[in-house]
Amino acid sequence: MKNKLNYLPILLIVMSVFTNCVNKKPASQSKALYQLLQNSFSKVEDAHGNLISTDQLIVERKWEGNTCKTTVRNIGNAPLHPANIILFDLPEHGLNPKSPVYGEGFQMLAQNGGTLDSLIHIGSYPDPKHYRIPNLHGLTTVYGVLAISPKSDEHMLLGFTSCKRFIGRISYDAHQLLVSFDTEGLELKPGESWQMEDFVVLNGKDRGELFDQLASDIAKNHPSRKTKTIPTGWCSWYCYGPAVTHNIIQENLDGFSKILPELKYIQLDDGYEPFMGDWLDENPAYGDLQKTLSVIKAKGFEPAIWVAPFIAEKNSRIFKEHPDWLVKDTDGSPLNSSKIGFGGWRNGPWYVLDGTHPEVQKHLQHIFQVMREKWGINYFKLDANYWGAIHGGVHYDKSATRIEAYRRGMEAVLKGCDKNSVVLGCNAPIWPSLGLVTAMRTSNDISRDWSTISNTAYENLCRTWQNGKLWDADPDCVLLANDTLFSGKKAIETNEWIFHATVIHAVGGLILSGDKASKLKEPQLIILKKLLQPTGKGVRFLDAKMETATTDMGDTQYYYFFNRSDTESIDLSVQLKSKSLLTDFWTDEKLGEFEGSYTLTKLEPHSAKLIVAKN
């Protein structure tokens, strides 16, 4: 049966666009778009792209202020299998195609920037290319939120304030805009209804305030689990990778206990497990893990550990003994993740533990309960979490979405933890993790080369609005010493280290050193000690280029100046909150008392300045 369309909304869209074009004083583009969304129509597609008739399925939208609540209902006599619920369909969004945009990826390593008509991948691992998550209708697709800035003083956010069962998407190009849910072709029985995720439209002059409002709206559906104290510590990965051993940890413990006892956690980042998936088994190549944990505590630190709870390599005991616990391919065999996306960065292809399986839930709870109660660990870095929400698989619970599979698995993990546990998400699906982790990595891995420092800086700075609101942001490790492992061809210069440290301070979240204790001399230790009191607040940017920013701590303000360019020195200015005494944060140089504006002249390429203002 052909889909019945109501042509009145289409007529209203055309009239609204025409009115905005001919009006001498047109409404703001963001307000016009809001009106178009309210007047647009919805439609539902099956897995083949065919429209499902409104005689069979209806989409009920109810606006409560700027929030849209949606129910999808099967009013027919047969089961339906909707794949895409298109909440809003705008063939012409009416926005300037050159409007700058920012959108989140499905997984942590993807971010989208550029303009409506020209996509720039901010992260190095785009959803459609690296993880092969298909875009909707070939349009650029973001997940959770899309920020659009038609003018320098005009911004709007289209966002989803919940992610309990379905992932919300926003797809666009220079002309078209689609807001949709991926419902994965699940069965909707006659008379059954689905409550969809909440969608919100925000607009205003201050982009930072809009993100603050979005975070507040999200908290109503997913209260933050962040811990009272922001974690600080040391991570083994960026010096030793998976080749870490007990003796290596012992050596660094001896060093840090002398030079930096202020650190709290010693994070064993991979290498202790015999195979991916067998997290409680001994690895003879590592040495005595229990001895390591005891020594960490004896030295006055607390142990932290890396776990990838949702994956299993083919040689693992968990894969061999429990193939029934794994997400299945359509033929009933364990799903090889490389068939539908990225198969893993070591010992792949990886297979995926099914979060909807009751035995998997017991297994996950058991792992973290043992680590916490018997091993004395209460800080868990969870990596490869994306695989827990992998697309294209068949779950034990056929009625569950991949979002539910991930969230049920994570809820099992949390049962093994306690209210004081640090639960850090890494390589995770961003929106599906809302309310489940205490901290979230906000960039790709750091390394000792300028290109990576610059790129991860931009990734982190785009997400500073999340810190202290959704979770504690983890900008990845602080690297301050040149070393051979993972290093670039050219040694990092002092100004580039300061740029990196300034970005870490601007994020305001976790502080984890990634250097060998023996490599940290007095200049590096001075910087680290200054970082060990994070603000807990992400910066608010003062310009569209993300060159100037501030963090307001009341009587103290931090002003940040960034120059990521390769060739040109720049002058940057900020408006001071009040008459203040200014000091260079890193050198403690007194700059004098200023009122009104402050201008920093000739900031060199690859450089940053952090200035403290005391009222």
XYZ file of C-alpha atoms in Angstrom:
615
model
C 0.000 0.000 0.000
C 1.354 3.451 -0.872
C 2.186 5.845 1.917
C -0.431 8.559 2.426
C 1.137 12.009 2.659
C -0.347 15.112 4.222
C 0.550 17.979 1.868
C -0.358 20.753 4.332
C 3.029 20.555 6.176
C 4.847 20.703 2.823
C 2.873 23.798 1.877
C 3.719 25.388 5.233
C 7.413 24.691 4.653
C 7.326 26.327 1.230
C 5.411 29.342 2.582
C 7.855 29.732 5.496
C 10.912 29.654 3.202
C 9.250 32.155 0.821
C 8.334 34.492 3.696
C 11.896 34.496 5.021
C 13.218 35.295 1.551
C 10.983 38.287 0.855
C 10.729 39.800 4.336
C 12.870 42.936 4.631
C 13.728 41.984 8.226
C 13.844 38.186 8.090
C 13.636 36.094 11.235
C 16.885 34.512 12.394
C 17.816 31.411 10.455
C 17.718 29.318 13.614
C 14.189 30.406 14.518
C 13.044 29.816 10.943
C 14.494 26.316 11.073
C 12.694 25.671 14.363
C 9.409 26.593 12.687
C 10.183 24.334 9.739
C 10.845 21.433 12.063
C 7.549 21.946 13.874
C 5.653 22.031 10.579
C 7.508 19.206 8.832
C 6.194 15.683 8.407
C 7.482 12.344 9.665
C 7.887 9.109 7.755
C 8.983 5.559 8.462
C 11.069 3.280 6.260
C 11.664 -0.448 6.351
C 15.080 -2.051 5.818
C 14.674 -1.766 2.027
C 13.898 1.957 2.113
C 10.185 1.487 1.423
C 7.742 3.766 3.210
C 5.467 2.147 5.768
C 1.896 3.361 5.383
C 0.307 5.639 7.970
C -2.598 3.171 7.916
C -0.234 0.748 9.634
C 2.102 2.883 11.710
C 1.804 6.386 13.102
C 4.388 8.734 14.576
C 2.968 10.914 17.329
C 5.027 14.031 18.086
C 4.295 16.210 21.080
C 6.161 19.434 21.710
C 6.737 20.542 25.302
C 8.431 23.900 24.845
C 11.519 23.208 22.738
C 11.479 19.458 23.473
C 9.805 16.959 21.180
C 8.546 13.701 22.699
C 7.704 10.962 20.249
C 5.700 7.737 20.298
C 5.618 5.258 17.415
C 2.545 3.025 17.302
C 1.543 0.004 15.208
C -2.152 0.525 14.471
C -2.376 -2.273 11.921
C -3.068 -5.972 12.181
C 0.378 -7.333 11.293
C 3.869 -7.063 12.775
C 6.036 -4.306 11.303
C 9.813 -3.971 11.060
C 10.689 -0.251 10.854
C 14.345 0.484 10.195
C 14.385 4.294 10.073
C 11.975 6.536 11.943
C 12.462 9.891 10.225
C 11.174 12.319 12.797
C 11.691 15.445 10.682
C 12.209 15.573 6.925
C 13.267 18.942 5.509
C 14.009 18.857 1.752
C 15.078 22.516 2.106
C 16.359 23.610 5.507
C 16.844 27.222 4.392
C 20.161 27.693 6.189
C 23.256 29.278 4.695
C 25.215 26.296 3.295
C 28.406 27.906 4.595
C 27.167 27.766 8.203
C 29.836 26.145 10.426
C 28.733 22.914 12.098
C 29.906 20.494 14.773
C 28.490 17.017 15.322
C 29.355 14.010 17.439
C 30.163 10.637 15.936
C 28.563 7.402 17.024
C 31.836 6.352 18.603
C 34.406 8.397 20.463
C 36.991 8.523 17.679
C 34.676 10.322 15.229
C 33.723 14.006 15.183
C 32.379 16.067 12.296
C 33.122 19.699 11.552
C 33.297 22.012 8.566
C 30.124 23.555 7.156
C 26.746 22.300 6.010
C 28.057 21.932 2.468
C 31.618 20.808 3.250
C 32.409 18.059 5.775
C 35.636 18.002 7.742
C 36.438 14.877 9.760
C 37.898 16.076 13.050
C 38.774 12.597 14.292
C 40.932 10.144 12.369
C 38.424 7.284 12.395
C 35.143 8.389 10.769
C 32.069 6.281 11.473
C 31.248 5.433 7.829
C 34.823 4.817 6.693
C 36.595 3.121 9.585
C 33.741 1.417 11.431
C 31.535 1.155 8.334
C 28.457 2.535 10.082
C 26.335 3.613 7.107
C 25.214 7.211 6.695
C 21.474 7.702 6.252
C 20.545 8.229 2.571
C 24.154 9.091 1.750
C 23.983 12.306 3.800
C 26.600 13.341 6.347
C 25.276 11.846 9.579
C 26.060 12.792 13.157
C 24.811 11.264 16.379
C 23.391 12.867 19.494
C 23.950 16.519 18.644
C 24.511 18.894 15.730
C 25.566 22.490 16.399
C 24.946 24.998 13.596
C 26.179 28.599 13.574
C 24.499 30.614 10.786
C 26.187 33.774 12.149
C 28.921 34.571 14.659
C 26.255 35.574 17.194
C 23.577 33.095 16.136
C 23.766 29.433 17.082
C 21.464 26.480 17.400
C 21.713 22.939 18.695
C 19.680 20.004 17.468
C 20.129 17.296 20.050
C 18.833 14.163 21.689
C 18.651 14.299 25.462
C 18.360 10.568 25.987
C 19.800 7.351 24.549
C 18.182 4.470 26.372
C 17.089 2.274 23.478
C 17.539 4.022 20.129
C 20.351 6.128 18.715
C 19.268 9.528 17.419
C 20.819 10.843 14.202
C 20.931 14.142 12.351
C 21.766 13.917 8.628
C 22.385 16.930 6.376
C 23.908 18.535 3.334
C 23.774 22.035 1.840
C 19.990 21.811 1.449
C 18.481 18.812 3.185
C 18.069 17.943 6.871
C 16.793 14.674 8.341
C 16.347 13.918 12.040
C 15.887 10.203 12.627
C 16.131 7.124 14.816
C 17.836 3.881 13.841
C 15.318 1.201 14.870
C 17.300 -1.645 13.259
C 14.308 -3.399 11.672
C 13.115 -4.729 15.030
C 9.615 -6.130 15.245
C 6.789 -3.836 16.349
C 3.730 -5.964 17.098
C 0.123 -4.904 16.387
C -1.033 -2.545 19.118
C 2.509 -2.134 20.425
C 4.145 1.282 20.770
C 7.692 2.522 21.238
C 8.596 5.562 23.297
C 11.434 7.238 21.413
C 14.293 9.377 22.694
C 13.667 13.022 23.566
C 14.743 15.601 20.973
C 15.453 19.262 21.722
C 16.005 22.425 19.672
C 18.031 25.208 21.303
C 19.032 28.559 19.841
C 20.700 31.717 21.088
C 23.675 34.057 20.845
C 26.026 32.174 23.193
C 27.055 28.751 21.869
C 28.535 27.725 25.215
C 25.289 28.424 27.041
C 23.418 26.223 24.565
C 25.751 23.312 25.275
C 25.302 23.924 29.011
C 21.531 23.745 28.534
C 21.847 20.551 26.507
C 23.955 18.990 29.256
C 21.330 19.976 31.856
C 18.564 18.445 29.738
C 20.571 15.245 29.297
C 21.109 15.024 33.072
C 17.345 14.817 33.588
C 17.312 11.548 31.628
C 20.819 10.320 32.460
C 22.099 11.653 35.810
C 25.876 12.004 35.895
C 27.859 9.342 37.777
C 31.085 11.388 38.028
C 33.154 10.860 41.151
C 33.698 13.507 43.838
C 37.415 13.795 43.123
C 38.911 14.034 39.626
C 41.396 11.166 39.189
C 45.100 11.815 38.764
C 47.856 9.294 38.216
C 50.246 7.572 35.809
C 49.544 5.331 32.798
C 51.953 2.671 31.505
C 50.819 2.626 27.848
C 52.779 5.489 26.298
C 56.127 4.152 27.419
C 55.660 0.404 27.259
C 52.486 -0.508 25.368
C 51.427 -4.153 25.823
C 55.019 -5.190 26.670
C 54.751 -3.907 30.239
C 55.915 -6.231 33.049
C 55.921 -6.305 36.829
C 59.569 -5.196 36.939
C 58.772 -2.180 34.747
C 55.938 -1.121 37.042
C 58.167 -1.651 40.072
C 60.871 0.556 38.577
C 58.447 3.416 37.909
C 56.815 3.046 41.314
C 60.196 3.514 42.964
C 60.695 6.661 40.894
C 57.271 8.222 41.385
C 57.254 7.582 45.129
C 60.307 9.871 45.310
C 59.575 12.570 42.731
C 55.771 12.752 42.514
C 54.003 11.090 45.460
C 51.024 13.406 44.808
C 49.843 11.038 42.071
C 46.975 8.810 43.189
C 46.549 6.005 40.648
C 49.021 3.746 38.873
C 47.216 2.557 35.743
C 48.284 -0.800 34.339
C 47.253 -0.214 30.745
C 47.135 -3.598 28.944
C 49.717 -6.389 28.879
C 48.726 -8.256 32.053
C 46.194 -10.563 30.323
C 47.188 -13.711 28.364
C 44.524 -13.130 25.685
C 41.996 -10.423 24.954
C 38.904 -11.516 26.855
C 40.596 -13.565 29.600
C 40.951 -10.738 32.082
C 41.209 -12.821 35.248
C 43.755 -15.315 33.894
C 47.500 -15.126 34.536
C 49.939 -14.037 31.831
C 53.391 -15.579 32.481
C 55.027 -12.986 30.214
C 53.889 -10.197 32.531
C 54.986 -11.680 35.829
C 53.209 -11.669 39.168
C 50.212 -9.340 38.843
C 49.160 -9.756 42.456
C 52.641 -8.723 43.552
C 52.328 -5.609 41.379
C 49.031 -4.671 42.999
C 50.503 -5.157 46.474
C 53.561 -3.038 45.684
C 51.410 -0.226 44.295
C 49.493 -0.064 47.562
C 52.640 -0.402 49.664
C 54.115 2.633 47.904
C 51.063 4.720 48.834
C 49.293 4.662 45.460
C 46.106 2.971 44.267
C 45.981 0.476 41.380
C 44.017 1.131 38.195
C 43.546 -1.349 35.378
C 42.686 -1.492 31.668
C 39.912 -3.879 30.587
C 38.103 -4.303 27.253
C 34.983 -6.034 28.596
C 33.073 -6.625 25.351
C 35.731 -8.251 23.162
C 37.272 -11.702 22.823
C 40.048 -12.802 20.493
C 39.882 -16.206 18.817
C 42.660 -17.732 20.960
C 41.006 -16.714 24.214
C 39.523 -19.218 26.614
C 36.268 -17.238 26.687
C 35.876 -17.620 22.904
C 36.612 -21.357 22.950
C 34.483 -22.219 25.971
C 31.486 -19.928 25.452
C 30.764 -19.289 21.755
C 27.083 -19.086 22.722
C 27.847 -15.887 24.667
C 28.909 -14.011 21.533
C 26.946 -11.729 19.209
C 26.007 -13.836 16.186
C 26.270 -13.420 12.451
C 23.123 -13.973 10.400
C 24.145 -17.623 9.900
C 24.276 -18.244 13.653
C 28.073 -18.306 13.967
C 29.977 -15.817 16.178
C 30.168 -12.455 14.427
C 33.650 -11.638 13.131
C 33.717 -7.859 13.713
C 36.013 -7.297 10.725
C 33.175 -8.391 8.420
C 31.078 -5.343 9.267
C 33.643 -2.825 10.485
C 37.033 -2.483 12.150
C 38.202 -5.849 13.506
C 40.469 -4.613 16.293
C 43.939 -3.113 16.636
C 45.758 -6.212 17.979
C 45.149 -9.962 17.894
C 42.102 -9.512 15.714
C 39.602 -10.160 14.446
C 37.692 -9.550 17.650
C 34.411 -11.168 18.575
C 31.797 -9.523 20.774
C 30.248 -10.528 24.072
C 26.470 -10.120 23.879
C 25.254 -7.746 26.591
C 21.699 -9.097 26.296
C 22.759 -12.635 27.288
C 22.066 -13.356 31.007
C 25.262 -15.419 31.372
C 27.348 -12.642 29.843
C 25.857 -10.203 32.329
C 26.842 -12.511 35.203
C 30.299 -12.898 33.685
C 30.861 -9.144 33.395
C 29.670 -8.520 36.932
C 31.977 -11.276 38.184
C 35.075 -9.826 36.484
C 34.734 -6.426 38.094
C 33.615 -7.770 41.442
C 36.744 -9.951 41.631
C 38.994 -7.070 40.565
C 37.417 -4.766 43.135
C 36.939 -7.095 46.107
C 39.897 -9.479 45.724
C 42.410 -7.453 43.731
C 41.715 -4.130 45.497
C 41.142 -2.180 42.268
C 38.506 0.528 42.062
C 39.556 2.373 38.897
C 38.676 0.715 35.594
C 39.636 2.019 32.161
C 37.154 0.334 29.808
C 38.457 0.226 26.251
C 36.939 -0.960 22.962
C 33.464 -0.248 24.334
C 32.248 0.495 20.813
C 32.165 -3.254 20.143
C 29.475 -3.639 22.807
C 27.152 -1.593 20.587
C 28.280 -3.119 17.312
C 25.906 -2.934 14.353
C 24.969 -5.764 12.022
C 24.834 -8.549 14.617
C 22.124 -10.826 16.017
C 21.583 -10.740 19.769
C 20.381 -13.329 22.240
C 17.419 -11.040 22.971
C 15.952 -10.530 19.510
C 13.858 -7.594 20.709
C 16.892 -5.605 21.916
C 18.623 -2.840 20.007
C 22.397 -2.625 19.918
C 22.076 0.325 22.290
C 20.248 -1.868 24.806
C 22.848 -4.615 24.370
C 25.601 -2.157 25.275
C 23.729 -0.558 28.148
C 22.753 -3.907 29.684
C 26.352 -5.060 29.478
C 27.541 -1.835 31.078
C 24.929 -2.093 33.811
C 26.330 -5.550 34.599
C 29.821 -4.025 34.785
C 28.511 -1.405 37.212
C 27.022 -4.096 39.446
C 30.548 -5.374 39.941
C 31.717 -1.863 40.854
C 30.592 0.355 43.713
C 29.518 3.980 44.047
C 33.150 5.113 44.452
C 34.506 3.282 41.399
C 36.138 5.250 38.599
C 34.644 3.903 35.361
C 36.394 5.430 32.362
C 34.947 4.873 28.889
C 37.400 4.718 26.001
C 36.793 4.044 22.306
C 33.185 4.079 23.421
C 29.887 4.939 21.759
C 29.370 8.482 23.037
C 25.601 8.943 23.426
C 24.883 5.306 24.407
C 27.318 5.785 27.330
C 25.321 8.609 28.916
C 24.825 7.959 32.630
C 26.984 4.818 32.597
C 30.574 6.054 33.016
C 32.146 8.438 35.484
C 34.710 9.620 32.929
C 35.054 9.600 29.147
C 38.054 9.871 26.844
C 37.489 12.835 24.580
C 40.204 12.338 21.954
C 42.223 9.800 20.047
C 45.507 8.515 21.532
C 48.219 11.063 22.122
C 51.775 10.531 20.842
C 55.044 12.386 20.883
C 54.752 14.328 17.626
C 53.325 17.769 16.871
C 50.721 16.586 14.385
C 49.086 14.322 16.966
C 49.370 16.917 19.720
C 47.616 19.470 17.496
C 44.919 17.095 16.263
C 44.031 15.640 19.651
C 43.982 19.171 21.067
C 41.230 20.128 18.643
C 39.300 16.924 19.352
C 39.468 17.565 23.099
C 38.657 21.260 22.906
C 35.506 20.532 20.881
C 34.236 18.471 23.823
C 35.159 20.628 26.805
C 31.450 21.396 27.344
C 31.003 17.783 28.521
C 33.496 17.999 31.383
C 31.974 18.220 34.827
C 28.476 17.901 33.401
C 28.100 14.581 31.583
C 31.255 13.050 33.102
C 34.856 13.901 33.906
C 36.633 14.386 30.596
C 39.826 12.437 29.954
C 42.005 14.299 27.392
C 44.445 11.356 27.452
C 47.870 11.413 29.009
C 50.186 14.310 29.689
C 53.400 13.696 27.745
C 56.272 16.036 28.519
C 59.426 14.062 27.658
C 60.684 12.826 24.305
C 60.988 9.045 24.184
C 61.401 6.356 21.540
C 58.136 4.422 21.849
C 55.325 5.884 19.689
C 57.494 8.956 19.008
C 57.570 11.026 15.844
C 60.599 11.664 13.681
C 61.189 15.109 15.115
C 61.637 15.855 18.812
C 58.957 17.981 20.428
C 60.011 21.543 21.204
C 59.413 23.263 24.545
C 56.667 25.528 23.163
C 54.849 22.458 21.815
C 54.974 20.726 25.206
C 53.527 23.889 26.772
C 50.786 23.940 24.117
C 49.939 20.337 25.018
C 49.920 21.039 28.763
C 47.728 24.106 28.232
C 45.166 22.009 26.360
C 45.110 19.492 29.228
C 44.500 22.304 31.715
C 41.778 23.780 29.484
C 39.868 20.495 29.452
C 39.843 20.578 33.257
C 39.460 16.815 33.691
C 41.649 13.767 34.364
C 45.401 14.188 34.716
C 47.467 11.091 33.924
C 51.192 11.291 33.281
C 52.371 9.090 30.415
C 56.145 9.446 30.767
C 58.701 7.207 32.448
C 59.535 8.405 35.940
C 63.216 8.508 34.987
C 62.493 10.924 32.109
C 60.773 13.536 34.265
C 63.233 16.199 35.362
C 62.562 19.403 37.262
C 61.007 21.402 34.340
C 58.557 18.595 33.570
C 57.740 18.016 37.241
C 56.909 21.699 37.732
C 54.350 21.484 34.907
C 52.893 18.204 36.183
C 52.500 19.502 39.714
C 50.658 22.571 38.408
C 48.299 20.291 36.465
C 47.504 18.053 39.431
C 44.770 20.413 40.616
C 42.362 20.338 37.633
C 39.645 22.970 37.508
C 36.833 20.460 36.991
C 35.371 22.799 34.375
C 35.841 22.823 30.628
C 36.814 26.099 28.978
C 34.295 28.421 27.334
C 35.609 29.581 23.959
C 35.468 33.295 23.197
C 35.905 33.100 19.428
C 34.815 30.902 16.525
C 38.383 29.877 15.653
C 38.904 28.369 19.122
C 41.965 30.543 19.709
C 40.875 32.222 22.948
C 38.978 30.740 25.872
C 38.314 31.225 29.564
C 37.480 29.262 32.676
C 35.823 31.346 35.366
C 36.494 30.077 38.892
C 34.947 33.054 40.689
C 37.759 35.152 42.136
C 40.159 33.592 39.638
C 39.895 33.407 35.861
C 42.054 31.415 33.486
C 42.559 32.851 29.992
C 43.829 30.542 27.240
C 45.494 31.529 23.977
C 46.161 28.927 21.263
C 48.045 29.133 17.964
C 47.879 25.789 16.119
C 49.147 27.267 12.843
C 52.438 26.172 11.322
C 53.730 29.480 9.969
C 52.197 32.669 11.374
C 52.457 34.486 14.684
C 49.159 36.014 15.807
C 47.831 38.692 18.159
C 44.943 37.622 20.392
C 42.758 39.624 22.761
C 40.359 38.766 25.570
C 37.903 40.863 27.552
C 38.744 40.657 31.236
C 35.995 40.008 33.754
C 37.244 42.811 36.022
C 40.369 44.705 36.973
C 42.880 41.939 37.607
C 46.467 41.080 38.328
C 47.679 38.857 35.498
C 50.299 36.105 35.841
C 51.728 33.597 33.363
C 50.538 30.258 34.773
C 53.534 28.205 33.661
C 56.393 30.612 34.407
C 54.829 32.561 37.330
C 55.895 35.795 35.607
C 53.896 38.807 36.837
C 52.410 40.588 33.834
C 50.874 43.515 35.704
C 47.415 44.828 36.508
C 44.929 45.236 33.653
C 41.354 46.329 33.193
C 39.022 46.004 30.200
C 40.805 43.985 27.531
C 44.157 42.249 27.406
C 46.064 41.609 24.169
C 48.739 38.979 23.724
C 51.015 39.924 20.840
C 52.970 37.709 18.490
C 51.994 34.309 19.817
C 54.261 32.013 17.838
C 53.108 28.991 15.811
C 52.650 25.733 17.737
C 52.319 27.734 20.941
C 49.876 28.501 23.728
C 49.710 30.786 26.734
C 47.782 30.320 29.947
C 47.278 33.489 31.977
C 45.774 33.620 35.454
C 43.718 36.643 36.503
C 43.210 37.390 40.198
C 40.440 39.894 40.913
